[in-house]
Amino acid sequence: ELEGRLLTAASEMSAVQENAQTAAGAAAARIQELEGRLLTAARERERLETALSDATAEANTLRHTAQDSAAQIQDFKAQVQASSELASEYQAALSQSDMQYEETLSQLQGDLTKNQALLLQHSEKITSLQKMISEKQNVVERIRLSLMRQEGRERKKILTSFEKSRAAMAKKKSTFFSTRRSEKKYPQTEIKIIKCSGLFDVEWYEKRYADLLSEGMDSIEHYVTQGASLGLDPCPLFSTTAYLQANLEVMLQGCNPFAHYLQGNNAKTRDPHPLFSVSWYRQTYAEVGASKLNPLAHYFTHGVQQGLQPHPLFDATWYEAKYKVSSESNLPALVHFVHIGMACGYDPGPFFNSKWYAKTYPESTDYNMPPLMYYLKYGQEEMHSPCPEFNPKWYLLKYPDVANGNICPLIHYIRHGRLEARQGSPHQS
């Protein structure tokens, strides 16, 4: 029985041990589970602590932000207050400006009404002035045409007077000699003088006046008996009309102007053409004075080839270089200028600017003549400036020695002044 009890007890003890082992395993598993939960709880606590720390920092940041925002709000409120005050001031100023604008607008409207009335008055005056200007322009045009006609009448009067004087002289001579044969002696003498001079340009004369020449008539005879009375020229650089105008005694005597020019010492003292100055040509070139040829003959024989200047305002070298005329026309530069270039508005040299002169002295366009001829006939005596680079009045004031010497300022400047580095005008360096 005891052994049976022992066996039972042993069996129970074995069962208890098994149960104890099972319980120990379960307890160990439970402990392990609890340890895992504890580790998880520790981690969760650590996370929560971190989150709490972050939340605390964020809360602090938000608190600081809130404080800054509150300060900004206060500043903004102050700005709003200042803006409100400024807006009030602007509103007051705007109201005042509106009042001033209304006053100004009202005043301007009044001024506009007055100005419109004045404008209407001025418009009427302008219309009246325009009418007056138009009338004066018509008067000026009539005066210009009158001057042109007067110039033509003066030329015609000289030629008519010359023709009458010549007829009277022929009648006087025929009465003196009292023979029909002697009547023809007077023009024949002039014809002989002109032929012997060699200066009558037959080819030029016949070509220029072909419509006036009778077939088979001798050109020189035509000039002596008819051409001079018509104002025809015997050669390119002899102006019949200009010679008669400059030498009235020739017209009154009824002498043929070209024959008169060729006789005695006349060719050395009288100009054959406005653009041929005998005194200038002889004084400028010593060989001309020493030559037995008269100045015009010397110019055609030697002067053209040597490029000599027969007038202070005409520079053949300058003219040829600028306009290249000799190669095209086969004419001497001066002849080309007198009969072609001047009508085309060409300048004769560096000391006469045709366009500038006509613009500066508009009265020069009132006459039926080129600006240069007007200058030579009227402008030079009236002390006009021939070009922007030379002012004769200023030149005489600037250099008293020239004024005291009674010298033509332009001739002095061309001949001496430039070489002495004198200024021709205040605008010239």
PDB file of N, CA and C in Angstrom, residues 218-255:
ATOM      1  N   ASP A 218      30.526 139.737-145.165  1.00  0.00           N
ATOM      2  CA  ASP A 218      31.715 139.639-144.328  1.00  0.00           C
ATOM      3  C   ASP A 218      31.333 139.906-142.869  1.00  0.00           C
ATOM      4  N   SER A 219      31.822 139.055-141.968  1.00  0.00           N
ATOM      5  CA  SER A 219      31.442 139.152-140.554  1.00  0.00           C
ATOM      6  C   SER A 219      31.892 140.466-139.928  1.00  0.00           C
ATOM      7  N   ILE A 220      33.129 140.873-140.198  1.00  0.00           N
ATOM      8  CA  ILE A 220      33.638 142.113-139.607  1.00  0.00           C
ATOM      9  C   ILE A 220      32.857 143.304-140.146  1.00  0.00           C
ATOM     10  N   GLU A 221      32.560 143.284-141.431  1.00  0.00           N
ATOM     11  CA  GLU A 221      31.772 144.368-142.020  1.00  0.00           C
ATOM     12  C   GLU A 221      30.380 144.419-141.387  1.00  0.00           C
ATOM     13  N   HIS A 222      29.799 143.222-141.164  1.00  0.00           N
ATOM     14  CA  HIS A 222      28.483 143.162-140.521  1.00  0.00           C
ATOM     15  C   HIS A 222      28.541 143.754-139.120  1.00  0.00           C
ATOM     16  N   TYR A 223      29.597 143.409-138.375  1.00  0.00           N
ATOM     17  CA  TYR A 223      29.719 143.931-137.010  1.00  0.00           C
ATOM     18  C   TYR A 223      29.854 145.451-137.015  1.00  0.00           C
ATOM     19  N   VAL A 224      30.689 145.981-137.899  1.00  0.00           N
ATOM     20  CA  VAL A 224      30.934 147.429-137.939  1.00  0.00           C
ATOM     21  C   VAL A 224      29.690 148.184-138.397  1.00  0.00           C
ATOM     22  N   THR A 225      29.001 147.678-139.394  1.00  0.00           N
ATOM     23  CA  THR A 225      27.872 148.418-139.975  1.00  0.00           C
ATOM     24  C   THR A 225      26.541 148.143-139.277  1.00  0.00           C
ATOM     25  N   GLN A 226      26.417 146.943-138.669  1.00  0.00           N
ATOM     26  CA  GLN A 226      25.125 146.596-138.058  1.00  0.00           C
ATOM     27  C   GLN A 226      25.262 146.010-136.647  1.00  0.00           C
ATOM     28  N   GLY A 227      26.195 145.084-136.494  1.00  0.00           N
ATOM     29  CA  GLY A 227      26.287 144.307-135.254  1.00  0.00           C
ATOM     30  C   GLY A 227      26.489 145.138-134.005  1.00  0.00           C
ATOM     31  N   ALA A 228      27.387 146.107-134.043  1.00  0.00           N
ATOM     32  CA  ALA A 228      27.652 146.914-132.855  1.00  0.00           C
ATOM     33  C   ALA A 228      26.402 147.659-132.408  1.00  0.00           C
ATOM     34  N   SER A 229      25.616 148.159-133.358  1.00  0.00           N
ATOM     35  CA  SER A 229      24.373 148.871-133.028  1.00  0.00           C
ATOM     36  C   SER A 229      23.336 147.939-132.415  1.00  0.00           C
ATOM     37  N   LEU A 230      23.456 146.648-132.686  1.00  0.00           N
ATOM     38  CA  LEU A 230      22.545 145.648-132.107  1.00  0.00           C
ATOM     39  C   LEU A 230      23.076 145.078-130.794  1.00  0.00           C
ATOM     40  N   GLY A 231      24.266 145.511-130.390  1.00  0.00           N
ATOM     41  CA  GLY A 231      24.863 145.008-129.155  1.00  0.00           C
ATOM     42  C   GLY A 231      25.558 143.683-129.317  1.00  0.00           C
ATOM     43  N   LEU A 232      25.900 143.299-130.545  1.00  0.00           N
ATOM     44  CA  LEU A 232      26.609 142.036-130.770  1.00  0.00           C
ATOM     45  C   LEU A 232      28.072 142.194-130.368  1.00  0.00           C
ATOM     46  N   ASP A 233      28.687 141.069-130.009  1.00  0.00           N
ATOM     47  CA  ASP A 233      30.078 141.088-129.555  1.00  0.00           C
ATOM     48  C   ASP A 233      30.997 140.512-130.631  1.00  0.00           C
ATOM     49  N   PRO A 234      32.183 141.105-130.827  1.00  0.00           N
ATOM     50  CA  PRO A 234      33.094 140.640-131.879  1.00  0.00           C
ATOM     51  C   PRO A 234      33.912 139.414-131.494  1.00  0.00           C
ATOM     52  N   CYS A 235      34.027 139.168-130.212  1.00  0.00           N
ATOM     53  CA  CYS A 235      34.756 137.984-129.737  1.00  0.00           C
ATOM     54  C   CYS A 235      34.243 137.646-128.344  1.00  0.00           C
ATOM     55  N   PRO A 236      34.550 136.477-127.820  1.00  0.00           N
ATOM     56  CA  PRO A 236      33.962 136.039-126.553  1.00  0.00           C
ATOM     57  C   PRO A 236      34.260 136.940-125.364  1.00  0.00           C
ATOM     58  N   LEU A 237      35.380 137.670-125.378  1.00  0.00           N
ATOM     59  CA  LEU A 237      35.759 138.466-124.212  1.00  0.00           C
ATOM     60  C   LEU A 237      35.726 139.965-124.480  1.00  0.00           C
ATOM     61  N   PHE A 238      34.926 140.377-125.443  1.00  0.00           N
ATOM     62  CA  PHE A 238      34.687 141.815-125.627  1.00  0.00           C
ATOM     63  C   PHE A 238      33.184 142.043-125.638  1.00  0.00           C
ATOM     64  N   SER A 239      32.712 142.848-124.666  1.00  0.00           N
ATOM     65  CA  SER A 239      31.289 143.147-124.572  1.00  0.00           C
ATOM     66  C   SER A 239      31.033 144.538-125.136  1.00  0.00           C
ATOM     67  N   THR A 240      30.369 144.582-126.264  1.00  0.00           N
ATOM     68  CA  THR A 240      30.067 145.861-126.913  1.00  0.00           C
ATOM     69  C   THR A 240      29.254 146.770-125.998  1.00  0.00           C
ATOM     70  N   THR A 241      28.182 146.210-125.398  1.00  0.00           N
ATOM     71  CA  THR A 241      27.307 147.012-124.537  1.00  0.00           C
ATOM     72  C   THR A 241      28.047 147.500-123.299  1.00  0.00           C
ATOM     73  N   ALA A 242      28.795 146.608-122.650  1.00  0.00           N
ATOM     74  CA  ALA A 242      29.522 146.994-121.439  1.00  0.00           C
ATOM     75  C   ALA A 242      30.566 148.066-121.745  1.00  0.00           C
ATOM     76  N   TYR A 243      31.208 147.957-122.897  1.00  0.00           N
ATOM     77  CA  TYR A 243      32.234 148.943-123.267  1.00  0.00           C
ATOM     78  C   TYR A 243      31.594 150.309-123.502  1.00  0.00           C
ATOM     79  N   LEU A 244      30.439 150.334-124.145  1.00  0.00           N
ATOM     80  CA  LEU A 244      29.738 151.601-124.372  1.00  0.00           C
ATOM     81  C   LEU A 244      29.241 152.199-123.057  1.00  0.00           C
ATOM     82  N   GLN A 245      28.754 151.329-122.137  1.00  0.00           N
ATOM     83  CA  GLN A 245      28.283 151.816-120.842  1.00  0.00           C
ATOM     84  C   GLN A 245      29.425 152.403-120.024  1.00  0.00           C
ATOM     85  N   ALA A 246      30.597 151.785-120.120  1.00  0.00           N
ATOM     86  CA  ALA A 246      31.743 152.253-119.338  1.00  0.00           C
ATOM     87  C   ALA A 246      32.442 153.441-119.988  1.00  0.00           C
ATOM     88  N   ASN A 247      32.241 153.635-121.288  1.00  0.00           N
ATOM     89  CA  ASN A 247      32.927 154.707-122.020  1.00  0.00           C
ATOM     90  C   ASN A 247      31.895 155.487-122.832  1.00  0.00           C
ATOM     91  N   LEU A 248      31.168 156.369-122.149  1.00  0.00           N
ATOM     92  CA  LEU A 248      30.071 157.087-122.798  1.00  0.00           C
ATOM     93  C   LEU A 248      30.554 157.986-123.929  1.00  0.00           C
ATOM     94  N   GLU A 249      31.802 158.464-123.834  1.00  0.00           N
ATOM     95  CA  GLU A 249      32.302 159.337-124.896  1.00  0.00           C
ATOM     96  C   GLU A 249      32.394 158.589-126.219  1.00  0.00           C
ATOM     97  N   VAL A 250      32.639 157.275-126.143  1.00  0.00           N
ATOM     98  CA  VAL A 250      32.686 156.456-127.361  1.00  0.00           C
ATOM     99  C   VAL A 250      31.303 156.424-128.002  1.00  0.00           C
ATOM    100  N   MET A 251      30.279 156.266-127.138  1.00  0.00           N
ATOM    101  CA  MET A 251      28.908 156.253-127.644  1.00  0.00           C
ATOM    102  C   MET A 251      28.551 157.598-128.273  1.00  0.00           C
ATOM    103  N   LEU A 252      28.929 158.693-127.586  1.00  0.00           N
ATOM    104  CA  LEU A 252      28.594 160.028-128.088  1.00  0.00           C
ATOM    105  C   LEU A 252      29.338 160.358-129.378  1.00  0.00           C
ATOM    106  N   GLN A 253      30.552 159.832-129.507  1.00  0.00           N
ATOM    107  CA  GLN A 253      31.338 160.083-130.720  1.00  0.00           C
ATOM    108  C   GLN A 253      30.882 159.220-131.888  1.00  0.00           C
ATOM    109  N   GLY A 254      30.124 158.162-131.581  1.00  0.00           N
ATOM    110  CA  GLY A 254      29.656 157.272-132.638  1.00  0.00           C
ATOM    111  C   GLY A 254      30.732 156.350-133.161  1.00  0.00           C
ATOM    112  N   CYS A 255      31.811 156.162-132.379  1.00  0.00           N
ATOM    113  CA  CYS A 255      32.893 155.265-132.813  1.00  0.00           C
ATOM    114  C   CYS A 255      32.492 153.817-132.592  1.00  0.00           C
TER     115      CYS A 255
END
